[in-house]
PDB file of C-alpha atoms in Angstrom:
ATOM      1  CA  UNK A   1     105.119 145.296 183.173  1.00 82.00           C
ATOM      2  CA  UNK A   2     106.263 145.889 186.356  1.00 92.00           C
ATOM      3  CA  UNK A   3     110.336 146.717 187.047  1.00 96.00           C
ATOM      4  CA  UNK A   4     111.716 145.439 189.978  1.00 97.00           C
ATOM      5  CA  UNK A   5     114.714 147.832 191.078  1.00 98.00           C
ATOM      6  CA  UNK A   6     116.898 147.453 193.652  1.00 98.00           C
ATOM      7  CA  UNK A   7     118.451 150.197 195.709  1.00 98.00           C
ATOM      8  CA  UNK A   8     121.708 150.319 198.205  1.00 98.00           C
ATOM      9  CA  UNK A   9     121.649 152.607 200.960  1.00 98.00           C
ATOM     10  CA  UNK A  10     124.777 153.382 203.080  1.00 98.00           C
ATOM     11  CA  UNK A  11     123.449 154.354 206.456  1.00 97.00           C
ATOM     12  CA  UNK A  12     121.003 157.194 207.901  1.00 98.00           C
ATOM     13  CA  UNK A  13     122.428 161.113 207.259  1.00 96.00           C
ATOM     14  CA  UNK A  14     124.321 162.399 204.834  1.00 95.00           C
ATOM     15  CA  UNK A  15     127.975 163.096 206.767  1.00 96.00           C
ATOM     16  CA  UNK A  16     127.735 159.508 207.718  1.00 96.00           C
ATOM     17  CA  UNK A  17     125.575 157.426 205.243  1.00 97.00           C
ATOM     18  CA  UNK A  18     122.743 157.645 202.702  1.00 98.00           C
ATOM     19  CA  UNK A  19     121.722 161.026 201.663  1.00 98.00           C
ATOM     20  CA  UNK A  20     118.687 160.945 203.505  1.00 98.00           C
ATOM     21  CA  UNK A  21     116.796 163.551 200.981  1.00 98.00           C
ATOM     22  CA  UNK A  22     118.804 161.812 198.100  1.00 98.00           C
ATOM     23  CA  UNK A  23     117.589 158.531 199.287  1.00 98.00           C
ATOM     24  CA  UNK A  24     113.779 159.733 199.478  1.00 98.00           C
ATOM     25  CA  UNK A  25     113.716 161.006 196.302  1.00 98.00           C
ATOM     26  CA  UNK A  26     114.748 157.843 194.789  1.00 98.00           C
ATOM     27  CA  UNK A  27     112.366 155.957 196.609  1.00 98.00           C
ATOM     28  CA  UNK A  28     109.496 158.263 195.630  1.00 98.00           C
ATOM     29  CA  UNK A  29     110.221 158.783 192.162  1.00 98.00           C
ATOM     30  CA  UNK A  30     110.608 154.693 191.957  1.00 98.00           C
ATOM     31  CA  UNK A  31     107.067 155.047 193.650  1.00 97.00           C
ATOM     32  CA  UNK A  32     105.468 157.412 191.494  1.00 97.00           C
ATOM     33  CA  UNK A  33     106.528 155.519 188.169  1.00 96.00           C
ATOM     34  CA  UNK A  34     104.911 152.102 189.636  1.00 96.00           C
ATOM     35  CA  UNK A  35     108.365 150.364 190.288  1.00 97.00           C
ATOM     36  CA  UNK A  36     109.011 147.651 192.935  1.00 97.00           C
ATOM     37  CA  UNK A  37     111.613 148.475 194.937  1.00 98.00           C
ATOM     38  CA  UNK A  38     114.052 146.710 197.382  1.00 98.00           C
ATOM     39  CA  UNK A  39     116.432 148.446 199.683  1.00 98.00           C
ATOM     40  CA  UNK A  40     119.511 146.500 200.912  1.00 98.00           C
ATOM     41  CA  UNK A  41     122.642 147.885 202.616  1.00 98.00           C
ATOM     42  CA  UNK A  42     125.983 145.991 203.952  1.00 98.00           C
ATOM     43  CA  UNK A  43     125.764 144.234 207.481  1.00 98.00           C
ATOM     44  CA  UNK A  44     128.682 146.127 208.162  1.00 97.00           C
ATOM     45  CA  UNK A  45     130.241 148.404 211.237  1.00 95.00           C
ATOM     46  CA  UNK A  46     129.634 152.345 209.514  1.00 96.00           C
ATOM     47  CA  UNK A  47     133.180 154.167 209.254  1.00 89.00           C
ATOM     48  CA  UNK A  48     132.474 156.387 212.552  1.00 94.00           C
ATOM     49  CA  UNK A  49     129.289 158.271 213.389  1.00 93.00           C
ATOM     50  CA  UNK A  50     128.677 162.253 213.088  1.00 95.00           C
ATOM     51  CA  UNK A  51     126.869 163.930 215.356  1.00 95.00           C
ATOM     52  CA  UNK A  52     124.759 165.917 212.354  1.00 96.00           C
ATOM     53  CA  UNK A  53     124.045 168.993 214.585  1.00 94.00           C
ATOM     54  CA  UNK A  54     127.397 169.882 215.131  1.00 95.00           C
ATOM     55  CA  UNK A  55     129.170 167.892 212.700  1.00 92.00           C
ATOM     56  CA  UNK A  56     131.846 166.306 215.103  1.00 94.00           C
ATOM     57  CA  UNK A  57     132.675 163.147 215.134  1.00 94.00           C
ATOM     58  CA  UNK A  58     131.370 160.733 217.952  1.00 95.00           C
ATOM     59  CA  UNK A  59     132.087 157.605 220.407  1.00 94.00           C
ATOM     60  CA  UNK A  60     129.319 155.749 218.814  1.00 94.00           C
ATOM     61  CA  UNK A  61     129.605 152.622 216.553  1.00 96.00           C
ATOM     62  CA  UNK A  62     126.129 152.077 214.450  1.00 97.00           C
ATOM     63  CA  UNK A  63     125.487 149.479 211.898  1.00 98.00           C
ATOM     64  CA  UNK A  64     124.854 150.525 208.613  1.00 98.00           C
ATOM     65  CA  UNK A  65     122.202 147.937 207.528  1.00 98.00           C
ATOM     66  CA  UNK A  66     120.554 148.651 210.879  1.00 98.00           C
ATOM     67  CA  UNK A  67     120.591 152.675 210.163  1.00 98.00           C
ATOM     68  CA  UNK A  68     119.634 152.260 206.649  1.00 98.00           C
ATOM     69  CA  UNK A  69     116.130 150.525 208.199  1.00 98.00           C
ATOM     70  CA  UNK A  70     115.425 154.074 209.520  1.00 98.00           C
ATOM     71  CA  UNK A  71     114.898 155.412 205.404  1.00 98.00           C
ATOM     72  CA  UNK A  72     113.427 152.565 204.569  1.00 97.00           C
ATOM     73  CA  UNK A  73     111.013 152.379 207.275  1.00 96.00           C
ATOM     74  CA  UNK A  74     112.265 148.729 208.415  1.00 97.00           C
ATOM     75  CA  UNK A  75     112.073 147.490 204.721  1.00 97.00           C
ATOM     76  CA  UNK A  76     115.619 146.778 204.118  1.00 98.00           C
ATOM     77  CA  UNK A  77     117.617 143.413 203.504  1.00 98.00           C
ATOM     78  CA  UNK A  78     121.668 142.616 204.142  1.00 98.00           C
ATOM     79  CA  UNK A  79     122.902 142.903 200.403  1.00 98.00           C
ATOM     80  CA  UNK A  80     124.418 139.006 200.502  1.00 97.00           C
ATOM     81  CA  UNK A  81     120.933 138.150 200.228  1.00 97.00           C
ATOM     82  CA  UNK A  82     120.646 140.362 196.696  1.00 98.00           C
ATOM     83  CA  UNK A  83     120.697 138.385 193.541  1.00 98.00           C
ATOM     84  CA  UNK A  84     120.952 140.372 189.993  1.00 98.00           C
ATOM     85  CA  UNK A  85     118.061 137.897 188.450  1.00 97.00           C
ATOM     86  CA  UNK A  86     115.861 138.996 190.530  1.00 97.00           C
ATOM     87  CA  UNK A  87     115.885 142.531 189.343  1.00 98.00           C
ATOM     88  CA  UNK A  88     116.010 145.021 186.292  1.00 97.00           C
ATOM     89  CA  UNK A  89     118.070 147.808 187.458  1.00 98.00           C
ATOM     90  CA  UNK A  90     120.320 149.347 190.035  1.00 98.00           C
ATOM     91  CA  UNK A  91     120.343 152.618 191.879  1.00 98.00           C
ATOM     92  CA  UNK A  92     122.682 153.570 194.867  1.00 98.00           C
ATOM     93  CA  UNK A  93     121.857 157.314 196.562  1.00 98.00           C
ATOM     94  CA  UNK A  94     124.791 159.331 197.992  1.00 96.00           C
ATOM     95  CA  UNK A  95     125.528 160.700 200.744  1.00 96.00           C
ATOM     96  CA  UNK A  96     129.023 160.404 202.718  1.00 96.00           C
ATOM     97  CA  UNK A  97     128.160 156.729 203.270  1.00 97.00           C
ATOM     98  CA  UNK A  98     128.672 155.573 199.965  1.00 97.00           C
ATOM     99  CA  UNK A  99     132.431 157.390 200.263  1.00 97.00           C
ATOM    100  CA  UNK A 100     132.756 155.591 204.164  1.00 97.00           C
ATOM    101  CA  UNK A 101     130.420 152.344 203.914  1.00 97.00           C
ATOM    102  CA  UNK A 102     130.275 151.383 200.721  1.00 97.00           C
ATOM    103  CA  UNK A 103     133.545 151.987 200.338  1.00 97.00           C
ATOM    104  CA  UNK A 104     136.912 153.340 201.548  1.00 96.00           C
ATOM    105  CA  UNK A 105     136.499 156.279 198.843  1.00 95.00           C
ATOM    106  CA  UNK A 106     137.084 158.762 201.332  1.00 95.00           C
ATOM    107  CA  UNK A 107     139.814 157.926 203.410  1.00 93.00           C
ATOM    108  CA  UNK A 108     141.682 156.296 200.493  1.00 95.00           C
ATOM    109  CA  UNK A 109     140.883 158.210 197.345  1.00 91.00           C
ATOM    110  CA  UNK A 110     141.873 157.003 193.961  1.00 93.00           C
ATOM    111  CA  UNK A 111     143.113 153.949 195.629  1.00 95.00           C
ATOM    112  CA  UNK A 112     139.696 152.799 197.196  1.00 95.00           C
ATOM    113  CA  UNK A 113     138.460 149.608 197.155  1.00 96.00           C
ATOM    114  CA  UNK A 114     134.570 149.326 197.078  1.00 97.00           C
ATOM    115  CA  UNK A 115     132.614 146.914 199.900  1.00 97.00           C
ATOM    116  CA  UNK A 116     133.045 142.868 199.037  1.00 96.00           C
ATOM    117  CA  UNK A 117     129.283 142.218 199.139  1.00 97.00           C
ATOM    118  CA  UNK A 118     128.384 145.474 196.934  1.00 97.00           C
ATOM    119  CA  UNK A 119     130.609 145.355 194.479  1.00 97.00           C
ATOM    120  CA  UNK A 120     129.858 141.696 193.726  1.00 97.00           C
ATOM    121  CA  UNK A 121     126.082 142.850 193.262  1.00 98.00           C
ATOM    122  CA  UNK A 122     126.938 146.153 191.280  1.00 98.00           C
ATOM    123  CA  UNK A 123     129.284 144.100 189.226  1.00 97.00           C
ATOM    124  CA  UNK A 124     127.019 141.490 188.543  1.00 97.00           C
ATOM    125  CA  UNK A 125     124.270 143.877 187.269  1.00 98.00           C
ATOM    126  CA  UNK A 126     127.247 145.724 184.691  1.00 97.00           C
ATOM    127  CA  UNK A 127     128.085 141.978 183.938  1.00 97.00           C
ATOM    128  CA  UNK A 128     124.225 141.320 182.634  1.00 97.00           C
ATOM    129  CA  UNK A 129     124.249 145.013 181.008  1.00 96.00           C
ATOM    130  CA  UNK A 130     121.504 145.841 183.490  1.00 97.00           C
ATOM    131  CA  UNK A 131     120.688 150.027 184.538  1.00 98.00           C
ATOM    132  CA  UNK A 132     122.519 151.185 186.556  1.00 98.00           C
ATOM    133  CA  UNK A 133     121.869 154.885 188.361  1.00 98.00           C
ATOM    134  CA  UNK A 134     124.709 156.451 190.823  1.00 98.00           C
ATOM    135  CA  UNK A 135     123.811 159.825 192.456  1.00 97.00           C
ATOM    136  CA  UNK A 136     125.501 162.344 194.124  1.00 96.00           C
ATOM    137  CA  UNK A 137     128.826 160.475 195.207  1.00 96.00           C
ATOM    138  CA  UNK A 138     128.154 157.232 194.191  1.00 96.00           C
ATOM    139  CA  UNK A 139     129.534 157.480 190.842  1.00 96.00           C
ATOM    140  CA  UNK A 140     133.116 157.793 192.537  1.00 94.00           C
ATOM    141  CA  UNK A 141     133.056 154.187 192.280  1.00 95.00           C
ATOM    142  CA  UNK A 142     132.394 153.384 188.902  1.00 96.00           C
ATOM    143  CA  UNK A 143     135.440 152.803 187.551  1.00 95.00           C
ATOM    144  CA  UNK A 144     135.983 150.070 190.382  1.00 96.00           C
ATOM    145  CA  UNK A 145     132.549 148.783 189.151  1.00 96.00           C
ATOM    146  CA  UNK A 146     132.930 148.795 185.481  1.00 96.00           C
ATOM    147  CA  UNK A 147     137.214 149.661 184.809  1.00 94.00           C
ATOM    148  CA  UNK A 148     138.603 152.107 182.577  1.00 95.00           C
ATOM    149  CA  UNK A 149     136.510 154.716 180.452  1.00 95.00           C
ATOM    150  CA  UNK A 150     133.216 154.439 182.454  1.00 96.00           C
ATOM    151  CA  UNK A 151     131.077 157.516 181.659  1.00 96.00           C
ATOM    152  CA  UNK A 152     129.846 159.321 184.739  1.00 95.00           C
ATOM    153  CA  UNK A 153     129.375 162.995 186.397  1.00 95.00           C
ATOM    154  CA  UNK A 154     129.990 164.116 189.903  1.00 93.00           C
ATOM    155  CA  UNK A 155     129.412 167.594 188.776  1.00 91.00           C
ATOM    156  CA  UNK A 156     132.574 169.491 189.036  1.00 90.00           C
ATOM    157  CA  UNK A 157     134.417 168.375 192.071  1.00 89.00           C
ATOM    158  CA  UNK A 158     137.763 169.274 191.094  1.00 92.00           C
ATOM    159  CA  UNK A 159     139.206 166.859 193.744  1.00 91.00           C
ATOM    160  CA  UNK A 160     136.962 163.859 193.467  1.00 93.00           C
ATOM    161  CA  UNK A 161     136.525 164.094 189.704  1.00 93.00           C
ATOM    162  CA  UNK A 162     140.477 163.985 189.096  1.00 93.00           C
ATOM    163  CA  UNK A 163     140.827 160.628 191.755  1.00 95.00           C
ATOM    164  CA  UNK A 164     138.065 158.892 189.730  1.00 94.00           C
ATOM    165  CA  UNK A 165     140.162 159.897 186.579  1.00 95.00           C
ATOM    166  CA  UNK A 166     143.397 158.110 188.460  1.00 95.00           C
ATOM    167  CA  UNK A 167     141.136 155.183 188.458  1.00 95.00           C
ATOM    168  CA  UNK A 168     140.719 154.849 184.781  1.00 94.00           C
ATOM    169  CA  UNK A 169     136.792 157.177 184.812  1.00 95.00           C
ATOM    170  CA  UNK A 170     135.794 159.656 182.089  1.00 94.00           C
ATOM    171  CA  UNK A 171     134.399 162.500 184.030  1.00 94.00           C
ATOM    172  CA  UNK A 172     131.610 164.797 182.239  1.00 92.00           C
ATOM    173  CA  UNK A 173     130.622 167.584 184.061  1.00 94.00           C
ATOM    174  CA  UNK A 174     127.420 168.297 184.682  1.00 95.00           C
ATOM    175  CA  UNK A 175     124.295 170.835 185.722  1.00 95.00           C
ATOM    176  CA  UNK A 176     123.011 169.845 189.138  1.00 95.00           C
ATOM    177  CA  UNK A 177     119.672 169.314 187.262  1.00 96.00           C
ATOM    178  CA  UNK A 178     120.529 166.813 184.324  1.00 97.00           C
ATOM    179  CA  UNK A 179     122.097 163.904 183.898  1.00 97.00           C
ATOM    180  CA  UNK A 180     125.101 161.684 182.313  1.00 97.00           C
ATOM    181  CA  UNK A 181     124.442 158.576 180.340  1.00 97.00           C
ATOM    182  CA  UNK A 182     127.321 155.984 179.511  1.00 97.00           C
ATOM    183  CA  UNK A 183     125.050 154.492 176.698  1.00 96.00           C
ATOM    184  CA  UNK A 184     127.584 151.531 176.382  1.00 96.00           C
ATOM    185  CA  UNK A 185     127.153 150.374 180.040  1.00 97.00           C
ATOM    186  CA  UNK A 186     123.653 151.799 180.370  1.00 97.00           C
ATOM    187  CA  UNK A 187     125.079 153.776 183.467  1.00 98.00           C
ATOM    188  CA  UNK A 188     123.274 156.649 184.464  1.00 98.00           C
ATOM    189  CA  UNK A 189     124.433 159.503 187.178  1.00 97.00           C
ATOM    190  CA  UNK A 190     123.680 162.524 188.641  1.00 97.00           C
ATOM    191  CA  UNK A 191     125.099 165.395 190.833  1.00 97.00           C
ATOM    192  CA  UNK A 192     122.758 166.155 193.124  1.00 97.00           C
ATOM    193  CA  UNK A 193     123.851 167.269 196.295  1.00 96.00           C
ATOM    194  CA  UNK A 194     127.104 167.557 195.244  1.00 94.00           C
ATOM    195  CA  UNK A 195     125.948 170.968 194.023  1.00 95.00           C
ATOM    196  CA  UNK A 196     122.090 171.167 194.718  1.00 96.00           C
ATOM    197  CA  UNK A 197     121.804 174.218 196.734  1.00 95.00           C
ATOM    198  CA  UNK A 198     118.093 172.659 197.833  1.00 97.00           C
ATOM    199  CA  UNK A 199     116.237 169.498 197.925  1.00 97.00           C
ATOM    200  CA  UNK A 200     114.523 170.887 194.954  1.00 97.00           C
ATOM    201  CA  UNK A 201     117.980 171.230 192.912  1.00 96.00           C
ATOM    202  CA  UNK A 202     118.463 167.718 194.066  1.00 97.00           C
ATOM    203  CA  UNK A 203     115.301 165.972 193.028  1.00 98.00           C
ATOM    204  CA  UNK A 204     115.644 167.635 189.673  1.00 97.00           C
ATOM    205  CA  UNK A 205     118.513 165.203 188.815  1.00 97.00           C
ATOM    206  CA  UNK A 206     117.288 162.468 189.984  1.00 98.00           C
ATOM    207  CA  UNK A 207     113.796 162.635 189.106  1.00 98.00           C
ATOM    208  CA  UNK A 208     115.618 162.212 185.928  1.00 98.00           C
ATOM    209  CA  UNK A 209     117.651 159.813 186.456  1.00 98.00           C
ATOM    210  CA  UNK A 210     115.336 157.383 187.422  1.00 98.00           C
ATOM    211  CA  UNK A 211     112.905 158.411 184.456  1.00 98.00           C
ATOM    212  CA  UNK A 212     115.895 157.189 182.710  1.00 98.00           C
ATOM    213  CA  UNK A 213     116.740 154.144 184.233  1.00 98.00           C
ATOM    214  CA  UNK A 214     113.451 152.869 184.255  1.00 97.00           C
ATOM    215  CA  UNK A 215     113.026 153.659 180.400  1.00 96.00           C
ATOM    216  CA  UNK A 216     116.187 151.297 179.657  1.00 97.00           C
ATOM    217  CA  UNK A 217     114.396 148.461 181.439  1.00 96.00           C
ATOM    218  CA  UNK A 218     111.275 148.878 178.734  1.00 89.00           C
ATOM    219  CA  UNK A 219     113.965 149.066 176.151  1.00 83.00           C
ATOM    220  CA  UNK A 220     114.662 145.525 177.085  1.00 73.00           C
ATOM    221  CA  UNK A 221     110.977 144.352 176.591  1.00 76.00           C
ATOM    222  CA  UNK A 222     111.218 145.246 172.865  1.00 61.00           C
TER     223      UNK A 222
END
């Protein structure tokens, strides 16, 4: 049976939005194991825009649903119009933009608050104990997602792993190449470029990841 997974990108380039090799990864792995997959993203105003060659900050102002068309090769829909029934699992990529777009992680810390529209649909797919994957990032914001003692791995950010502590996460550290499974919540994260040296490193993780997600979908055939 075919799973239909949905994925949230934040944006085009990683200082700014979606990871873009993160993002790929996901999409081709989803690919490769015969998923159908949607991409949606906020029809929001990004944070700022970096220039990626010099990593300065510009004058620009870009849209992040508009951006995220560029990964997703024009394929991509404003998340409002995402409903949980329609899919079996959930699966955001990092990248800066998931700290700046999807939510206010960066500037705020510990005392984030995650983007209206994406939170409702991430909450809504914890609600219905659907997959979940969170990469790189991403997982920064599952305690806002699923409140205290969510299960989930950065890597070893000292910094980022203690502010998703403050906000009630259990942090497991992790190899850049594995993953960490909150079997409860049927959450499933990954490191990736938060320590992959190379897009190989990174793909390990979450080739893995979304073997795993996908495998808790079957589960629910049974």
């Amino acid at each position: 049976m075919t799973k239909k997974v949905a994925v949230i990108l934040s944006g085009c380039g990683v200082y700014d939005g979606a990871e873009i090799h993160e993002s790929v990864i996901t999409l081709l792995r989803l690919d490769q194991r015969g998923a159908q997959v949607q991409c949606f993203a906020p029809n929001v105003e990004q944070m700022h825009v970096i220039n990626h060659l010099t990593g300065e900050q510009t004058q620009e102002k870009r849209n992040v649903l508009v951006e995220s068309a560029r990964i997703a090769r024009g394929q991509v829909k404003d998340v409002q119009e995402a409903k949980v029934e329609d899919f079996d699992a959930l699966i955001v990529p990092g990248g800066f933009g998931a700290a700046k777009n999807l939510s206010d992680f960066a500037g705020k810390g510990a005392d984030c608050t995650v983007q209206a529209d994406v939170l409702r649909l991430a909450e809504g797919f914890a609600a219905a104990n659907k997959p979940v994957g969170l990469i790189c990032i991403s997982p920064a914001l599952a305690a806002k997602i699923y409140g205290p003692g969510v299960v989930c791995t950065i890597g070893n950010d000292a910094d980022t792993s203690d502010a998703m502590t403050k906000m009630g996460a259990t942090h497991e550290e992790c190899d850049v190449h594995d993953i960490v499974e909150d079997t409860q919540r049927r959450l499933v994260s990954t490191p990736a470029y938060m320590l992959a040296e190379n897009i190989s490193d990174a793909a390990g993780g979450i080739y893995k990841l979304v073997d795993r997600i996908l495998e808790l979908t079957h589960e629910d055939d049974q």
